XYZ file of C-alpha atoms in Angstrom:
760
model
C 77.917 88.085 107.279
C 80.878 86.545 108.864
C 81.364 85.864 112.295
C 84.890 86.343 113.283
C 86.437 84.744 116.425
C 89.572 86.590 116.126
C 89.827 90.472 117.110
C 91.625 93.171 115.481
C 94.739 93.694 117.911
C 97.433 96.317 118.321
C 100.676 96.533 119.888
C 100.981 98.256 123.420
C 104.432 100.442 122.354
C 104.955 101.931 118.898
C 107.972 99.546 118.128
C 109.090 102.240 115.253
C 105.922 102.064 113.387
C 106.590 98.277 112.270
C 105.915 95.931 115.324
C 105.919 92.016 115.290
C 102.855 90.286 116.850
C 103.126 86.572 117.764
C 100.579 84.100 118.785
C 101.122 80.259 119.718
C 98.604 77.367 120.015
C 98.354 73.603 120.208
C 96.316 71.483 117.916
C 93.229 69.746 119.735
C 93.705 66.299 120.126
C 91.722 63.337 119.064
C 90.581 64.412 115.900
C 92.690 62.874 113.641
C 94.803 64.454 110.757
C 94.462 67.848 109.614
C 92.746 68.303 106.378
C 92.777 71.729 105.954
C 94.054 75.158 107.722
C 93.057 78.328 106.236
C 94.327 81.924 107.628
C 92.178 84.842 106.911
C 94.551 88.023 107.253
C 94.124 91.540 107.155
C 95.430 94.632 108.906
C 94.993 98.713 109.338
C 98.223 99.151 107.694
C 99.944 96.622 105.847
C 100.799 93.048 107.052
C 102.911 89.880 106.270
C 102.217 86.542 107.984
C 104.574 83.427 108.887
C 103.385 79.959 110.079
C 106.071 78.052 111.919
C 108.631 80.295 110.179
C 107.538 80.027 106.596
C 105.947 82.702 104.891
C 102.109 82.053 104.645
C 102.043 83.441 101.047
C 104.318 85.759 98.595
C 101.433 88.504 98.648
C 102.768 91.811 99.665
C 101.163 94.997 100.968
C 98.254 93.072 102.262
C 95.384 94.307 102.612
C 96.362 96.958 99.940
C 94.458 100.335 99.946
C 90.519 100.233 99.765
C 88.135 103.021 101.142
C 89.022 102.088 104.900
C 86.241 104.049 106.259
C 83.810 101.255 104.687
C 85.825 98.353 103.553
C 88.959 96.647 104.816
C 89.931 93.603 102.703
C 91.292 90.234 104.066
C 93.397 87.553 102.081
C 92.189 83.969 102.608
C 95.593 81.476 102.623
C 95.853 77.947 102.436
C 98.357 77.049 105.027
C 97.808 73.453 105.653
C 101.116 72.299 104.789
C 102.629 74.649 107.521
C 100.799 73.191 110.689
C 102.427 71.499 113.531
C 101.115 70.234 116.807
C 102.559 73.357 118.017
C 102.180 76.492 115.851
C 103.358 79.857 116.071
C 101.804 82.309 113.818
C 103.727 85.609 113.290
C 102.966 89.027 111.873
C 104.986 91.990 110.715
C 103.061 95.386 110.313
C 104.042 98.417 108.593
C 102.472 101.721 108.020
C 101.239 101.459 104.344
C 98.658 103.661 102.791
C 96.769 103.596 106.415
C 99.046 105.403 108.469
C 101.572 106.682 106.084
C 101.875 109.840 104.233
C 99.561 110.603 101.319
C 99.427 113.054 98.569
C 101.370 116.181 98.355
C 100.364 118.075 101.580
C 102.767 115.945 103.739
C 99.978 114.579 106.046
C 99.966 111.253 107.248
C 97.508 109.043 109.827
C 94.420 110.287 107.639
C 92.541 106.715 108.208
C 93.843 106.289 111.672
C 96.311 107.091 114.379
C 96.703 103.159 115.151
C 98.375 100.238 113.390
C 96.320 97.013 113.898
C 96.563 93.246 112.695
C 94.029 90.583 112.371
C 94.702 86.727 111.687
C 92.131 83.996 112.240
C 93.111 80.619 111.559
C 90.456 77.821 110.750
C 91.519 74.385 111.176
C 89.714 71.254 109.844
C 90.288 67.663 110.870
C 89.647 64.560 109.564
C 86.314 63.769 111.880
C 84.979 67.029 110.765
C 86.143 69.072 113.985
C 87.032 72.769 113.283
C 89.685 74.526 115.740
C 89.701 78.212 115.450
C 92.359 80.427 116.695
C 93.389 84.090 115.835
C 94.528 87.449 117.084
C 93.168 88.511 120.817
C 94.556 89.539 123.893
C 96.786 86.807 124.552
C 99.418 87.587 121.995
C 102.835 89.722 122.212
C 104.266 92.339 120.002
C 107.938 93.083 119.959
C 109.981 95.192 117.718
C 111.350 94.222 114.187
C 114.594 95.158 112.217
C 112.552 97.948 110.318
C 113.388 101.079 112.223
C 111.279 103.472 109.733
C 108.887 102.792 106.832
C 106.653 105.023 104.591
C 105.284 104.136 100.847
C 106.640 107.792 99.935
C 109.679 107.936 102.274
C 111.177 104.484 102.076
C 112.278 101.932 104.507
C 114.920 101.894 107.138
C 116.416 98.298 108.396
C 118.857 97.587 110.961
C 120.400 93.846 110.236
C 121.875 94.216 113.907
C 118.201 93.693 115.175
C 117.340 90.440 112.696
C 116.202 87.649 114.702
C 113.990 84.873 113.422
C 113.615 83.232 117.276
C 110.297 85.104 117.622
C 108.772 82.707 115.245
C 109.857 79.532 117.258
C 107.584 77.939 119.900
C 108.334 78.988 123.368
C 110.070 82.354 122.546
C 110.246 85.215 125.156
C 112.011 88.391 125.693
C 111.743 91.358 127.746
C 111.662 93.523 124.946
C 108.483 92.228 124.107
C 104.992 93.506 125.543
C 101.493 93.066 125.695
C 98.814 93.845 122.601
C 95.409 94.770 123.092
C 92.252 94.667 121.274
C 90.813 97.434 119.398
C 87.178 98.547 119.280
C 86.559 97.250 115.764
C 83.459 95.346 115.155
C 85.123 93.876 111.864
C 82.094 94.379 109.958
C 84.012 96.210 107.500
C 86.400 93.169 106.518
C 85.385 92.129 102.805
C 87.456 89.599 100.625
C 89.571 90.874 97.935
C 87.777 90.784 94.699
C 91.234 91.588 92.630
C 94.465 89.798 92.907
C 97.061 90.507 95.378
C 100.532 92.394 94.937
C 103.392 90.139 94.532
C 106.757 90.298 92.612
C 106.834 89.873 89.156
C 110.239 89.982 87.787
C 113.859 90.487 88.728
C 116.564 93.154 86.885
C 120.267 93.262 87.286
C 122.187 96.400 86.694
C 123.050 97.363 83.312
C 125.630 99.852 84.313
C 127.370 101.021 87.813
C 129.606 104.278 87.439
C 130.470 107.240 89.503
C 128.978 110.473 88.390
C 131.045 113.762 88.035
C 129.686 114.790 91.791
C 131.416 111.597 92.821
C 127.960 109.624 93.443
C 127.774 106.327 92.834
C 125.118 105.348 90.400
C 123.275 102.279 89.196
C 121.151 102.053 85.897
C 118.607 99.168 85.724
C 117.806 99.651 82.319
C 114.186 99.879 82.905
C 111.747 102.373 84.644
C 110.354 100.136 87.123
C 108.045 99.858 90.454
C 109.425 98.009 93.448
C 112.685 98.055 95.254
C 116.066 97.031 95.577
C 117.308 93.654 97.173
C 120.885 94.391 98.653
C 123.390 91.683 99.311
C 126.200 93.280 101.605
C 128.972 92.462 104.099
C 130.660 95.486 105.780
C 131.370 96.784 109.010
C 128.677 96.644 111.709
C 126.503 99.748 111.998
C 127.831 101.333 108.807
C 124.687 102.467 106.664
C 124.234 102.048 103.125
C 121.859 104.685 101.394
C 119.745 103.663 98.147
C 117.842 106.618 96.753
C 115.910 106.086 93.556
C 114.898 108.232 90.736
C 113.315 107.738 87.432
C 115.867 109.595 85.348
C 119.284 111.510 85.181
C 119.645 115.255 84.910
C 122.831 116.886 84.275
C 124.472 113.522 84.768
C 123.198 113.239 88.554
C 120.197 111.772 89.925
C 116.967 113.506 88.840
C 114.937 113.930 92.113
C 113.403 116.943 91.534
C 110.084 115.462 90.143
C 109.848 113.420 93.541
C 108.784 116.686 94.980
C 108.835 116.005 98.935
C 108.997 111.843 98.483
C 112.379 111.077 100.102
C 112.221 107.645 98.062
C 115.135 106.401 100.028
C 115.780 103.188 101.808
C 118.759 102.986 104.627
C 120.154 99.663 105.446
C 122.170 99.279 108.566
C 124.748 96.476 108.278
C 125.477 93.664 111.049
C 129.246 92.754 110.375
C 127.865 89.366 108.560
C 126.525 88.523 105.097
C 123.227 90.772 105.308
C 120.322 90.592 102.633
C 117.709 93.433 102.646
C 114.678 93.404 100.722
C 112.346 96.511 101.729
C 109.097 94.937 101.602
C 107.055 97.709 103.494
C 107.471 100.547 100.631
C 107.903 100.642 97.153
C 109.602 103.107 94.426
C 109.369 104.085 91.023
C 112.878 104.368 89.490
C 115.311 103.073 86.920
C 118.289 104.933 88.469
C 119.515 104.599 92.125
C 122.238 106.317 94.018
C 124.296 104.031 96.585
C 126.142 105.991 99.622
C 127.933 103.906 101.995
C 128.538 100.746 99.830
C 131.666 99.090 101.141
C 134.290 99.165 98.232
C 131.886 101.694 96.210
C 131.217 101.290 92.459
C 133.704 98.818 91.791
C 132.357 96.341 94.294
C 128.904 96.968 93.010
C 129.990 95.513 89.487
C 129.409 91.936 90.688
C 126.135 90.824 89.649
C 123.479 89.796 92.438
C 124.587 92.626 94.880
C 121.783 94.943 93.898
C 118.692 93.327 92.352
C 115.554 95.381 91.394
C 112.643 93.789 92.364
C 109.687 94.392 90.211
C 105.955 94.250 91.848
C 102.530 94.906 90.657
C 99.179 93.467 91.303
C 99.397 89.839 89.960
C 97.342 90.094 86.686
C 97.718 87.737 83.614
C 99.304 89.230 80.744
C 96.939 88.408 77.874
C 97.476 91.006 74.971
C 100.486 91.452 72.972
C 101.478 93.614 69.996
C 104.467 93.730 67.580
C 104.961 95.409 64.088
C 107.998 95.863 61.865
C 108.804 99.290 63.452
C 111.162 99.407 66.726
C 110.086 102.696 67.900
C 106.129 101.573 68.034
C 107.178 98.331 69.706
C 108.890 100.211 72.239
C 105.924 102.799 72.731
C 103.714 99.675 73.308
C 106.231 98.134 75.687
C 106.158 101.758 77.440
C 102.585 101.493 78.127
C 102.920 97.770 79.400
C 105.348 99.017 81.943
C 103.471 101.917 82.734
C 100.532 99.854 83.406
C 102.130 97.101 85.502
C 103.852 100.060 87.506
C 100.782 101.752 88.287
C 98.568 98.913 89.016
C 99.645 98.304 92.418
C 96.526 97.314 94.279
C 95.012 100.720 93.002
C 95.259 102.093 89.574
C 97.612 105.474 90.316
C 98.493 108.122 88.645
C 101.972 107.842 88.859
C 104.104 105.474 91.378
C 107.207 107.540 92.594
C 106.467 111.326 93.706
C 104.419 112.521 96.787
C 101.092 111.440 95.152
C 100.567 108.127 93.717
C 96.475 108.512 94.246
C 93.932 106.414 91.973
C 92.924 109.462 89.841
C 89.810 108.621 88.007
C 90.762 110.499 84.710
C 93.741 108.610 83.837
C 91.486 105.351 84.135
C 88.836 106.737 81.920
C 91.362 107.168 79.509
C 93.282 104.087 79.743
C 90.428 101.636 80.678
C 90.357 99.766 77.162
C 93.965 99.382 76.990
C 94.186 98.207 80.360
C 91.565 95.578 79.711
C 93.550 94.425 76.560
C 96.938 94.255 78.201
C 96.372 92.515 81.243
C 93.595 90.455 82.452
C 92.538 93.478 84.732
C 88.624 92.427 85.017
C 88.714 91.645 88.983
C 91.539 94.110 89.778
C 89.287 96.851 88.159
C 85.908 95.406 89.750
C 87.704 95.803 93.237
C 88.462 99.436 92.576
C 84.951 100.263 91.485
C 83.815 99.114 94.654
C 85.491 101.631 96.116
C 84.340 104.256 93.851
C 80.704 103.160 94.279
C 81.488 103.352 98.081
C 82.895 106.901 97.918
C 80.181 108.081 95.851
C 77.313 106.769 97.831
C 78.618 108.574 100.926
C 78.554 111.941 99.073
C 75.510 112.475 97.636
C 76.539 110.639 94.122
C 79.693 112.547 93.791
C 82.497 110.708 91.959
C 85.590 111.833 93.393
C 89.069 113.016 91.648
C 90.672 110.059 93.082
C 89.380 106.538 94.469
C 89.845 105.736 97.543
C 89.115 109.610 98.131
C 92.046 110.697 100.498
C 91.692 114.279 99.158
C 88.465 114.726 101.366
C 90.967 114.901 104.133
C 93.230 117.365 102.441
C 92.802 121.104 101.751
C 92.380 121.266 98.147
C 94.632 123.316 95.777
C 92.588 126.928 95.089
C 92.163 125.962 91.339
C 89.958 122.915 91.831
C 87.377 124.981 93.736
C 84.867 123.011 95.633
C 84.957 119.241 94.842
C 82.353 118.157 92.338
C 81.608 116.093 89.454
C 83.962 116.730 86.739
C 83.814 115.313 83.183
C 86.393 112.498 82.417
C 87.438 112.200 86.055
C 83.966 111.284 87.415
C 82.893 109.798 84.232
C 85.039 106.757 85.345
C 81.955 105.655 86.868
C 80.618 104.761 83.662
C 83.632 104.320 81.177
C 85.421 102.026 83.292
C 82.569 99.511 83.453
C 81.414 99.826 80.153
C 85.252 99.036 79.310
C 85.154 95.793 81.020
C 81.889 94.771 79.590
C 82.926 95.309 76.228
C 86.265 93.435 76.641
C 85.161 90.557 78.862
C 81.521 90.026 78.344
C 80.588 89.338 82.122
C 77.291 91.152 82.968
C 78.258 91.097 86.868
C 80.200 94.455 86.115
C 77.473 96.180 84.864
C 75.109 94.442 87.593
C 77.342 95.694 90.645
C 78.067 99.172 89.236
C 74.847 100.077 87.741
C 73.449 101.975 90.793
C 76.898 103.586 90.603
C 76.580 104.486 86.791
C 72.942 105.734 87.063
C 73.725 107.863 90.249
C 76.451 109.681 88.269
C 74.425 110.161 85.327
C 71.426 111.677 87.465
C 73.680 113.686 89.319
C 75.515 115.058 86.105
C 72.170 115.783 84.702
C 71.373 118.071 87.725
C 74.656 120.011 86.835
C 73.427 120.954 83.454
C 72.329 124.628 83.054
C 68.651 125.466 81.777
C 70.339 125.871 78.000
C 70.881 121.966 78.449
C 75.077 122.287 78.534
C 77.130 121.238 81.286
C 78.534 124.701 81.374
C 79.226 125.563 85.104
C 81.612 124.432 87.689
C 85.440 123.326 88.180
C 86.331 121.363 85.305
C 89.862 119.624 84.630
C 88.935 119.920 80.505
C 91.871 118.959 78.130
C 94.077 118.545 80.884
C 98.081 118.812 80.105
C 97.443 120.136 76.447
C 100.998 120.716 75.194
C 100.444 124.280 74.285
C 99.488 124.904 78.004
C 102.102 126.519 80.265
C 104.182 123.989 82.034
C 102.758 125.388 85.288
C 99.017 125.699 84.237
C 98.048 122.252 82.986
C 94.146 123.278 83.097
C 94.954 125.671 80.127
C 94.011 123.945 77.112
C 92.803 124.960 73.757
C 89.621 122.911 74.086
C 86.940 124.798 75.724
C 86.492 123.032 79.045
C 82.689 123.481 78.971
C 82.645 122.001 75.439
C 84.572 118.923 76.558
C 82.147 118.641 79.705
C 78.936 118.656 77.627
C 80.584 116.069 74.947
C 81.418 113.910 77.989
C 78.000 114.147 79.507
C 76.630 113.063 76.391
C 78.740 109.878 76.086
C 77.955 109.029 79.845
C 74.246 109.188 79.089
C 74.602 107.100 76.072
C 76.690 104.407 77.795
C 74.280 104.038 80.737
C 71.374 104.047 78.558
C 73.082 101.189 76.826
C 73.841 99.303 80.075
C 70.330 99.687 81.043
C 69.172 97.968 78.041
C 71.931 95.353 78.231
C 70.502 94.659 81.875
C 66.809 94.870 80.645
C 66.041 98.335 82.610
C 63.917 99.493 79.982
C 62.871 102.388 81.788
C 66.331 103.799 82.784
C 67.197 103.111 79.273
C 64.641 105.395 77.882
C 65.292 108.002 80.795
C 69.256 108.252 80.086
C 68.461 107.790 76.376
C 66.484 111.039 76.425
C 69.080 112.718 78.593
C 71.521 112.017 75.774
C 69.059 113.574 73.165
C 68.912 116.654 75.163
C 72.494 117.123 75.416
C 72.892 116.367 71.644
C 70.222 119.155 71.049
C 71.684 121.546 73.238
C 75.386 121.003 71.671
C 74.225 121.340 68.234
C 72.396 124.625 69.103
C 74.981 126.130 71.282
C 78.083 124.840 70.213
C 78.132 123.927 66.262
C 78.134 126.652 64.128
C 76.246 127.007 60.914
C 79.456 126.240 58.934
C 80.222 123.379 61.240
C 82.929 124.871 63.595
C 82.595 123.458 67.084
C 83.383 126.098 69.545
C 86.952 126.566 70.370
C 87.653 124.876 66.946
C 90.849 122.564 67.885
C 91.696 119.018 67.695
C 90.049 117.669 70.756
C 86.740 119.167 70.719
C 86.196 117.391 66.840
C 88.020 114.161 68.123
C 85.204 113.719 70.900
C 82.534 114.804 68.931
C 83.378 112.513 66.297
C 84.073 109.287 68.376
C 81.036 110.017 70.854
C 78.555 110.443 68.176
C 77.157 113.471 68.936
C 77.243 114.981 65.285
C 74.736 114.778 62.358
C 76.098 113.555 58.835
C 77.101 116.756 57.738
C 78.615 118.083 60.660
C 80.687 114.539 61.149
C 82.196 115.169 57.770
C 82.792 118.712 58.296
C 84.509 117.622 61.377
C 86.535 114.817 60.253
C 88.024 117.278 57.455
C 88.480 120.024 59.911
C 90.197 117.564 62.372
C 92.540 116.330 59.496
C 93.475 120.062 58.486
C 94.186 120.753 62.265
C 96.476 117.970 62.535
C 98.400 118.578 59.406
C 98.614 122.416 60.417
C 100.198 121.308 63.608
C 102.894 119.413 61.575
C 101.236 115.957 62.727
C 102.436 116.704 66.294
C 100.150 116.194 69.171
C 97.820 119.107 70.173
C 95.691 117.054 72.701
C 95.711 116.394 76.516
C 94.077 113.686 78.686
C 90.495 114.228 77.026
C 91.234 114.288 73.557
C 94.253 111.813 73.126
C 92.540 108.502 73.811
C 90.334 109.551 70.759
C 92.134 111.362 68.054
C 93.475 108.544 65.940
C 90.070 107.083 66.076
C 88.278 110.161 64.804
C 90.853 110.429 61.975
C 90.332 106.669 60.843
C 86.529 106.807 61.091
C 86.354 109.766 59.061
C 88.623 108.518 56.293
C 91.910 110.022 57.314
C 94.013 106.663 58.317
C 97.129 108.529 56.658
C 96.775 111.346 59.103
C 96.389 109.238 61.961
C 99.537 107.281 61.045
C 101.665 110.231 60.456
C 100.563 111.667 63.822
C 101.453 108.404 65.549
C 104.636 108.192 63.890
C 105.967 111.619 64.506
C 109.146 111.517 66.473
C 109.369 115.532 66.998
C 108.089 116.996 70.367
C 105.260 116.756 71.153
C 104.515 113.287 70.018
C 104.047 109.654 71.284
C 107.401 108.721 69.890
C 109.307 111.909 71.213
C 110.022 110.241 74.438
C 110.974 107.007 72.902
C 113.893 108.653 70.815
C 114.860 110.357 74.472
C 114.952 106.781 75.554
C 111.971 106.522 77.510
C 110.998 103.128 79.116
C 107.588 104.242 80.298
C 105.114 106.634 79.320
C 105.389 110.070 80.529
C 102.891 112.393 82.116
C 103.690 115.339 79.896
C 104.554 114.879 76.125
C 107.963 116.873 77.204
C 108.579 115.565 80.774
C 112.134 115.792 79.589
C 113.313 118.473 77.265
C 115.437 117.704 74.372
C 118.613 119.210 75.984
C 118.113 116.398 78.785
C 116.756 118.880 81.600
C 113.523 117.945 83.510
C 110.192 119.731 82.392
C 109.943 123.037 84.829
C 106.695 122.157 85.835
C 106.150 121.143 89.323
C 104.120 118.247 88.345
C 106.298 115.917 86.089
C 106.595 112.394 86.187
C 108.078 109.641 83.911
C 105.603 106.678 84.601
C 102.238 107.858 83.856
C 99.771 105.495 81.558
C 97.222 107.996 80.281
C 98.694 109.226 77.368
C 99.586 105.544 76.360
C 95.878 104.813 75.462
C 96.689 104.945 71.946
C 97.838 101.313 72.278
C 93.930 100.460 72.374
C 93.748 102.223 68.549
C 96.904 100.374 67.755
C 95.303 96.954 68.578
C 92.213 97.429 66.736
C 93.289 99.555 63.711
C 97.145 98.549 63.007
C 96.656 95.137 64.499
C 93.043 94.726 63.179
C 92.085 92.872 66.233
C 88.426 94.321 68.094
C 85.445 92.827 69.555
C 82.131 93.198 67.707
C 80.337 91.702 70.803
C 81.253 92.008 74.185
C 83.842 89.401 75.022
C 84.634 88.755 71.907
C 81.683 86.639 71.192
C 82.115 88.137 67.745
C 85.394 89.260 66.629
C 86.429 91.965 63.794
C 89.704 91.220 61.624
C 90.069 94.392 59.907
C 93.841 95.618 59.849
C 94.346 98.980 58.096
C 97.970 98.895 57.075
C 99.978 102.148 56.674
C 102.615 104.061 57.716
C 105.267 102.543 56.017
C 104.910 99.291 58.012
C 105.791 96.035 56.439
C 104.099 93.829 58.957
C 102.029 93.500 62.390
C 100.788 90.674 64.827
C 98.420 91.049 67.512
C 97.458 88.287 69.762
C 94.795 88.116 72.567
C 93.368 85.592 75.003
C 89.995 86.364 74.896
C 87.322 84.758 77.263
C 86.778 82.078 74.778
C 90.417 81.595 73.890
C 93.115 82.764 71.534
C 92.369 85.315 68.953
C 95.070 86.730 66.596
C 95.794 88.758 63.618
C 99.039 88.777 61.614
C 99.571 90.545 58.415
C 102.534 91.436 56.228
C 103.544 92.839 52.830
C 105.955 91.066 50.705
C 106.797 92.243 47.233
C 103.635 94.237 46.902
C 101.519 91.260 48.303
C 99.284 91.489 51.477
C 99.150 88.178 53.543
C 96.691 87.835 56.512
C 96.217 85.014 58.921
C 93.789 85.301 61.462
C 92.782 82.844 64.537
C 89.337 82.358 65.644
C 88.815 80.865 69.118
C 86.002 78.114 69.521
C 82.743 79.360 70.324
C 83.230 82.729 68.521
C 83.181 84.067 64.782
C 84.564 86.555 62.809
C 84.164 89.187 60.443
C 86.945 89.694 57.743
C 87.118 93.127 56.698
C 90.153 93.425 54.257
C 91.141 96.056 51.834
C 89.353 95.096 48.167
C 87.209 92.378 49.698
C 83.475 92.277 50.774
C 82.945 91.506 54.458
C 83.601 87.963 55.229
C 82.276 85.527 58.112
C 84.435 82.766 59.366
C 84.041 80.473 61.977
C 86.602 79.077 64.721
C 90.265 77.851 63.285
C 92.769 79.168 61.200
C 92.194 81.516 58.294
C 94.420 82.891 55.587
C 93.974 85.247 52.731
C 96.316 87.187 50.161
C 96.532 89.266 47.600
C 97.524 92.373 46.361
C 98.210 95.264 48.674
C 95.593 97.045 46.980
C 93.067 94.358 46.616
C 93.434 90.884 48.228
C 92.092 87.650 46.830
C 91.620 84.353 48.336
C 94.637 82.026 49.030
């Protein structure tokens, strides 16, 4: 455990919930040049740091949101170039997740009443001497230009209070007061595992206009997560108000989906040229409504007046996908933007309303897609650490959200008592397994194995004497499109059928993980559990004619992909699934549980054409219906916006929810033809399956071993496939009309008729 010199400190006054803190020191003499200077930074709240007037890093919202009861992260910053003989460290605090509003109840301060700051600077000199300074009772605190801040409600900044003198040596002010050391033993401080949040992109408005109601509206052309930076000159004391929303409704800002979140920033002008950037909040938005801007809509036409700043955890983009169909390309891009906007320190369900929680079910659905689109390995390892902590402090119960702030809030009556729930709690198993398959790093299985087995064993304790998981609350096939807008749990799929299938999958995957780690006893134990679930499922849920209880798309899709069926029942299930999909007019009929698996189930049972027709459907409900409606992210509901342009009547409606975008995983593997035969792509499968009238597709992935790619195109009835295999890997080429071929690293090209390929 690290021994810290610094202490966690708090301002003696509230200072509008956004205090500044400063400490000044002089370098020790007689030790030569400074060789290195490292700043360790954390907070109870969120913190930004300056050293001698310059930002210590570009990180945002440090230290993020973790399970604060047991873990508060710190960042480690190299500030060697910022150190001087006399050095001032300045810290700016905000409420963040620690003390701000969380969830839909309107409450705040669930983790603590008081903001705290922690900074320790370790300076090493040429002769090896180390000087250590940090936050303690000698520091001072004062007011900032921020007069209010909340992640849900926004930030208010008064430019008349801007003053950088507090960052200069010798600063003194009567407005400033003492600080005190908090009673915190610092044992919960841990380093980040995942990446920090940072600015990613900047977008300029594509349209500025006045609405029928006389409101000034601005469109940035893309639903995004971040804030608006404003550059403005106007009368001192005047206030510019910027309200954010994802959509328009009846030609005005569509704010109803925000529920109680104000999502509003307020900027008070100084009378000079002001620049505002509200870095203590973030919003999910495409549109803003601007009130009080000097000169109105006409003045806002100038580029640079308003700039949308896109933020996300700083993950490298590693996977790309394109086809000859612009609608499919936009669908894929919507999934990318949905992940970018919801992976802001915690993998949230949505980034805009009074929720923004780390729902485990959303990530269970999307983890394989996430692992392909961005290098999310360490980001998700970090989140899984919190999942395991929450679980270990609650009798192995994996909560609905991580970090689990819901334990402090009265649950909706329909949830019942918190308990293990299929798909949601299964994130303890499904997410680390997806990371293992994508990156081939045993650490994630080693780190999470206790959590994985703990979940499986608790789940086993929930099974009835008949061997089924047929009791307790379940979300089931959440947001089945045939359910009423106000009853998202009312799915066609029997919730206990879904639960039992998910239990089988989790037991099977934990058994496989145990085998990877060489724990043969655990592998046998969980393998036996899976076999018991298989037998119970067959006995109670599969009829003599092969019909599965509730006879709908989701139950057949899960049964096929999870591998619970015998060969005869599997053949029937595939045919019945295809029949149901056709009967629905190739419109979507699955919710959160079934959607990630339905196209794979069709493909794996010989119904590729049905999978393509389902994917390419543009009528509601479908993946492409939102695209035809102008969506630039994945929606929470298939019909979050109705064809007439009105917002779905359900209270729970988001226009940025990545879960239903999980189909991109199938697109990468089946349309693109690129998948892993071994964890980490030590062996690769190149197996494009053209269809749906597509003329070409291209998929590229930066695997742990290097770039792998597949491109295919059909020209004048001939199919050409080009594949790149990275060093250290080999690939199986599985192409139409040809026997499997094993190839090594390098470029490989094959071509032939669209029906039967031959070597080129």
